[in-house]
Amino acid sequence: MKKLTIGAIKKRKEALPLVMITAYDAIFARLFSESADIILVGDSLNMSFGGNPDTLSVTMDQMLYHTNAVCKGAPDTFVIIDMPFGTYTDETSAFNNAMRVYRETPADAVKIEGGADKANIIRHLTANGIAVCGHIGLLPQAFRAEGGYKIKGKTEDEALSLICDAQAVEAAGAFCMVIEGVKADVATRVAQSVSIPVIGIGAGNGVDGQVLVFSDMLGFYEPFVPKFVKQYINGAKKVKEAVAAYTIEVQNREFPNENYIY
Ligand code: KIV
């Protein structure tokens, strides 16, 4: 597949839904690139790859390392990298860190969590040549400050505030945005209030695309499956069965047989 351009991504507004999936390494990125439009090197890697309880401790160096691996695996796919918590608190640090993304990786764009409160940062980056994907609604980087993951859009005030966030992100120059953990009817209203694609996760089907964390949708993570996640395969079961079969064959001296020796 040919890599999408920013213009082509914008044209998918209210058209064929955009397909985004996370990846953290070259092996999976290569596999996903056959179908997905966009690969997100999400800071969720700090949890599913790094085994940490939230996304907050991932560093810029770690994100750059994984992004380079993903870009090598999927050179023809549009890649977005999450800016880690604390790397875009002001315009100068945001620009310096985003510049590292463009200098040190071939990634196409950065993603920033926040709405109207982050509009000045998004504007500064887009005005200086950095492509930005916004992220509104439930913000995983606010996990500790908010005392958990809180679904948004439960009241009319919250709905209006989300619309305000989306419009501020668009006006600041973002080319698309993720909307996470928002009541489906409200997410639909948010998507209809802007002219750039709004890509949902836990936000229903009235938006312009979907994103899922790959380890969730492939069923690798067993302890907790969020309500919005559809597991397309039971990856954990398949991996455990394969490794158990390998273990038995090694212990019984059935592997390697004559087919697997020099
Ligand atoms: O880090 C991530 O994987 C994300 C998705 C949940 C959108 O930001």
Short mmCIF file of C-alpha atoms and ligand atoms in Angstrom, two decimals:
data_model
loop_
_atom_site.label_atom_id
_atom_site.label_comp_id
_atom_site.label_asym_id
_atom_site.label_seq_id
_atom_site.Cartn_x
_atom_site.Cartn_y
_atom_site.Cartn_z
CA MET A 1 0.00 0.00 0.00
CA LYS A 2 1.15 3.56 -0.75
CA LYS A 3 1.72 5.79 2.29
CA LEU A 4 -1.18 8.19 2.89
CA THR A 5 -0.39 11.89 2.75
CA ILE A 6 -1.82 14.40 5.20
CA GLY A 7 -4.09 15.63 2.39
CA ALA A 8 -5.35 12.10 1.75
CA ILE A 9 -5.99 11.58 5.49
CA LYS A 10 -7.99 14.84 5.65
CA LYS A 11 -10.06 13.75 2.64
CA ARG A 12 -11.25 10.72 4.62
CA LYS A 13 -13.49 13.04 6.68
CA GLU A 14 -16.99 11.56 6.51
CA ALA A 15 -15.70 9.12 3.85
CA LEU A 16 -14.12 5.65 4.13
CA PRO A 17 -13.28 5.32 7.86
CA LEU A 18 -9.58 5.56 8.74
CA VAL A 19 -7.98 2.46 10.28
CA MET A 20 -5.35 3.16 12.92
CA ILE A 21 -3.59 0.57 15.08
CA THR A 22 -0.73 0.84 17.55
CA ALA A 23 2.62 -0.90 17.01
CA TYR A 24 5.82 -0.78 19.01
CA ASP A 25 8.23 -2.87 16.95
CA ALA A 26 9.18 -3.77 13.39
CA ILE A 27 7.69 -7.29 13.34
CA PHE A 28 4.14 -6.26 14.13
CA ALA A 29 4.42 -2.99 12.18
CA ARG A 30 5.25 -4.99 9.05
CA LEU A 31 2.19 -7.20 9.56
CA PHE A 32 -0.17 -4.31 10.30
CA SER A 33 1.06 -2.26 7.35
CA GLU A 34 -0.74 -4.60 4.96
CA SER A 35 -4.14 -3.31 6.09
CA ALA A 36 -3.93 -0.31 8.40
CA ASP A 37 -3.90 3.29 7.13
CA ILE A 38 -1.99 4.70 10.09
CA ILE A 39 0.28 3.18 12.73
CA LEU A 40 0.41 4.90 16.09
CA VAL A 41 3.49 4.41 18.24
CA GLY A 42 1.36 5.00 21.32
CA ASP A 43 2.78 5.71 24.73
CA SER A 44 0.57 2.76 25.71
CA LEU A 45 3.78 0.84 24.95
CA ASN A 46 4.86 1.83 28.45
CA MET A 47 2.09 -0.46 29.74
CA SER A 48 1.81 -3.35 27.29
CA PHE A 49 5.47 -3.47 26.25
CA GLY A 50 7.10 -2.04 29.39
CA GLY A 51 4.80 -3.62 31.99
CA ASN A 52 4.16 -0.33 33.79
CA PRO A 53 0.82 0.60 35.40
CA ASP A 54 0.28 3.73 33.24
CA THR A 55 1.82 5.70 30.37
CA LEU A 56 3.41 8.45 32.44
CA SER A 57 6.97 7.21 32.87
CA VAL A 58 7.88 6.61 29.23
CA THR A 59 10.76 8.78 28.00
CA MET A 60 11.41 10.59 24.72
CA ASP A 61 14.40 8.29 24.08
CA GLN A 62 12.24 5.19 24.51
CA MET A 63 9.54 6.54 22.17
CA LEU A 64 12.16 7.39 19.54
CA TYR A 65 13.67 3.90 19.79
CA HIS A 66 10.31 2.20 19.22
CA THR A 67 9.35 4.65 16.48
CA ASN A 68 12.48 3.87 14.50
CA ALA A 69 11.73 0.15 14.80
CA VAL A 70 8.12 0.67 13.63
CA CYS A 71 9.20 2.86 10.69
CA LYS A 72 11.71 0.21 9.60
CA GLY A 73 8.99 -2.45 9.67
CA ALA A 74 6.41 -0.28 7.91
CA PRO A 75 8.28 2.21 5.70
CA ASP A 76 5.21 2.77 3.50
CA THR A 77 2.70 3.45 6.27
CA PHE A 78 1.88 6.82 7.85
CA VAL A 79 3.36 6.75 11.38
CA ILE A 80 2.32 8.95 14.29
CA ILE A 81 4.30 9.03 17.55
CA ASP A 82 2.88 9.98 20.94
CA MET A 83 4.70 12.83 22.65
CA PRO A 84 5.42 11.49 26.17
CA PHE A 85 3.96 13.03 29.31
CA GLY A 86 5.89 16.16 30.32
CA THR A 87 7.56 16.74 26.94
CA TYR A 88 5.18 19.47 25.72
CA THR A 89 4.45 21.59 28.79
CA ASP A 90 5.52 24.79 27.00
CA GLU A 91 6.03 25.82 23.39
CA THR A 92 9.82 25.68 23.43
CA SER A 93 10.15 22.25 25.03
CA ALA A 94 7.34 20.93 22.79
CA PHE A 95 9.13 22.17 19.68
CA ASN A 96 12.54 20.88 20.80
CA ASN A 97 11.12 17.43 21.54
CA ALA A 98 9.03 17.31 18.36
CA MET A 99 12.14 18.35 16.40
CA ARG A 100 13.87 15.29 17.84
CA VAL A 101 11.11 13.16 16.29
CA TYR A 102 11.73 14.62 12.83
CA ARG A 103 15.55 14.66 13.18
CA GLU A 104 15.97 11.20 14.68
CA THR A 105 13.13 9.18 13.07
CA PRO A 106 11.22 9.09 9.76
CA ALA A 107 7.85 9.41 11.60
CA ASP A 108 5.24 11.55 9.88
CA ALA A 109 3.51 13.29 12.78
CA VAL A 110 3.30 13.66 16.55
CA LYS A 111 0.26 13.22 18.80
CA ILE A 112 -0.48 15.52 21.72
CA GLU A 113 -3.04 14.95 24.47
CA GLY A 114 -5.25 17.91 25.35
CA GLY A 115 -7.85 20.25 23.88
CA ALA A 116 -8.26 24.02 24.16
CA ASP A 117 -5.64 24.02 26.94
CA LYS A 118 -3.02 22.72 24.48
CA ALA A 119 -4.05 24.86 21.48
CA ASN A 120 -1.07 27.22 21.88
CA ILE A 121 1.34 24.24 21.83
CA ILE A 122 -0.32 22.68 18.75
CA ARG A 123 -0.31 26.08 16.99
CA HIS A 124 3.39 26.58 17.75
CA LEU A 125 4.29 23.15 16.37
CA THR A 126 2.13 23.36 13.24
CA ALA A 127 3.33 26.91 12.53
CA ASN A 128 6.88 25.56 12.60
CA GLY A 129 6.42 22.62 10.27
CA ILE A 130 5.44 19.77 12.60
CA ALA A 131 2.32 17.75 11.69
CA VAL A 132 0.14 17.27 14.77
CA CYS A 133 -2.63 14.79 15.57
CA GLY A 134 -4.70 15.93 18.57
CA HIS A 135 -6.10 13.70 21.31
CA ILE A 136 -9.19 14.75 23.28
CA GLY A 137 -11.66 13.13 25.67
CA LEU A 138 -10.21 10.62 28.11
CA LEU A 139 -6.53 11.49 28.37
CA PRO A 140 -4.42 8.59 29.65
CA GLN A 141 -1.63 11.02 30.60
CA ALA A 142 -4.09 12.62 33.09
CA PHE A 143 -4.64 9.24 34.78
CA ARG A 144 -2.93 10.11 38.06
CA ALA A 145 -4.17 13.72 38.19
CA GLU A 146 -7.79 12.65 37.60
CA GLY A 147 -7.55 9.59 39.86
CA GLY A 148 -8.41 7.04 37.16
CA TYR A 149 -9.72 6.69 33.62
CA LYS A 150 -12.92 8.73 33.41
CA ILE A 151 -15.36 8.41 30.50
CA LYS A 152 -16.21 11.86 29.14
CA GLY A 153 -19.38 13.37 27.64
CA LYS A 154 -21.78 12.26 30.34
CA THR A 155 -23.33 15.73 30.76
CA GLU A 156 -24.27 18.48 28.29
CA ASP A 157 -21.56 20.70 29.80
CA GLU A 158 -18.95 18.00 29.11
CA ALA A 159 -20.29 17.56 25.57
CA LEU A 160 -19.98 21.30 24.87
CA SER A 161 -16.51 21.37 26.38
CA LEU A 162 -15.42 18.48 24.10
CA ILE A 163 -16.78 20.31 21.04
CA CYS A 164 -14.85 23.39 22.17
CA ASP A 165 -11.68 21.25 22.53
CA ALA A 166 -12.08 19.71 19.07
CA GLN A 167 -12.61 23.09 17.43
CA ALA A 168 -9.58 24.55 19.24
CA VAL A 169 -7.41 21.61 18.13
CA GLU A 170 -8.57 22.06 14.52
CA ALA A 171 -8.09 25.84 14.60
CA ALA A 172 -4.56 25.33 15.94
CA GLY A 173 -3.67 23.41 12.78
CA ALA A 174 -3.96 19.71 13.69
CA PHE A 175 -4.68 17.51 10.66
CA CYS A 176 -6.71 14.93 12.60
CA MET A 177 -7.43 13.97 16.19
CA VAL A 178 -8.10 10.96 18.37
CA ILE A 179 -11.15 11.03 20.63
CA GLU A 180 -10.98 8.53 23.49
CA GLY A 181 -13.46 7.23 26.05
CA VAL A 182 -16.43 9.44 25.13
CA LYS A 183 -20.16 8.61 25.03
CA ALA A 184 -20.90 7.57 21.45
CA ASP A 185 -23.61 10.16 20.73
CA VAL A 186 -21.38 12.96 22.02
CA ALA A 187 -18.36 11.73 20.01
CA THR A 188 -20.58 11.84 16.89
CA ARG A 189 -21.50 15.46 17.65
CA VAL A 190 -17.82 16.29 18.21
CA ALA A 191 -16.86 14.73 14.87
CA GLN A 192 -19.62 16.67 13.12
CA SER A 193 -18.39 19.94 14.67
CA VAL A 194 -15.01 19.91 12.88
CA SER A 195 -13.79 19.41 9.33
CA ILE A 196 -10.74 17.23 10.08
CA PRO A 197 -11.01 13.46 10.73
CA VAL A 198 -11.83 12.40 14.28
CA ILE A 199 -10.58 8.89 15.04
CA GLY A 200 -12.30 7.14 17.92
CA ILE A 201 -11.30 4.66 20.60
CA GLY A 202 -14.14 3.78 22.93
CA ALA A 203 -16.14 6.52 21.21
CA GLY A 204 -18.65 4.66 19.05
CA ASN A 205 -19.20 4.43 15.34
CA GLY A 206 -20.21 7.97 14.37
CA VAL A 207 -16.65 9.20 13.96
CA ASP A 208 -14.25 9.18 10.97
CA GLY A 209 -12.12 6.17 11.91
CA GLN A 210 -11.09 3.82 14.70
CA VAL A 211 -7.91 3.11 16.63
CA LEU A 212 -7.18 0.15 18.90
CA VAL A 213 -4.15 -0.88 20.92
CA PHE A 214 -2.83 -3.92 19.05
CA SER A 215 -2.22 -6.10 22.11
CA ASP A 216 -5.86 -5.54 23.16
CA MET A 217 -7.45 -6.32 19.80
CA LEU A 218 -5.22 -9.36 19.24
CA GLY A 219 -6.15 -10.68 22.68
CA PHE A 220 -2.64 -10.72 24.15
CA TYR A 221 -3.50 -8.87 27.35
CA GLU A 222 -5.45 -11.16 29.69
CA PRO A 223 -5.86 -9.32 33.02
CA PHE A 224 -8.41 -6.76 31.78
CA VAL A 225 -10.36 -6.28 28.56
CA PRO A 226 -12.01 -2.84 28.27
CA LYS A 227 -15.67 -2.82 27.11
CA PHE A 228 -14.79 -1.07 23.83
CA VAL A 229 -12.18 -3.65 22.80
CA LYS A 230 -13.13 -6.36 20.34
CA GLN A 231 -10.61 -9.22 20.44
CA TYR A 232 -10.22 -10.36 16.84
CA ILE A 233 -8.14 -13.37 17.91
CA ASN A 234 -7.34 -14.89 21.27
CA GLY A 235 -3.63 -14.21 20.94
CA ALA A 236 -2.77 -15.16 24.53
CA LYS A 237 -4.35 -18.59 24.12
CA LYS A 238 -2.67 -19.18 20.75
CA VAL A 239 0.77 -18.13 22.01
CA LYS A 240 0.49 -20.22 25.17
CA GLU A 241 -0.63 -23.27 23.18
CA ALA A 242 2.28 -22.88 20.76
CA VAL A 243 4.88 -22.49 23.52
CA ALA A 244 3.38 -25.44 25.44
CA ALA A 245 3.58 -27.60 22.28
CA TYR A 246 7.22 -26.53 21.78
CA THR A 247 7.99 -27.35 25.42
CA ILE A 248 6.54 -30.86 25.15
CA GLU A 249 8.35 -31.57 21.87
CA VAL A 250 11.70 -30.37 23.25
CA GLN A 251 11.28 -32.38 26.43
CA ASN A 252 10.28 -35.51 24.44
CA ARG A 253 13.16 -34.97 21.97
CA GLU A 254 10.62 -34.72 19.11
CA PHE A 255 11.99 -31.30 18.10
CA PRO A 256 14.16 -30.88 16.16
CA ASN A 257 13.45 -33.95 14.01
CA GLU A 258 15.19 -34.67 10.67
CA ASN A 259 13.23 -31.85 8.95
CA TYR A 260 14.91 -29.21 11.08
CA ILE A 261 18.58 -30.20 11.10
CA TYR A 262 21.58 -29.46 8.87
O1 KIV B 1 -1.04 5.38 23.54
C1 KIV B 1 -1.94 4.92 22.81
O2 KIV B 1 -1.94 3.75 22.41
C2 KIV B 1 -3.03 5.82 22.45
C3 KIV B 1 -4.29 5.19 21.94
C4 KIV B 1 -5.06 4.71 23.11
C5 KIV B 1 -5.06 6.12 21.09
O3 KIV B 1 -2.93 7.00 22.61
#
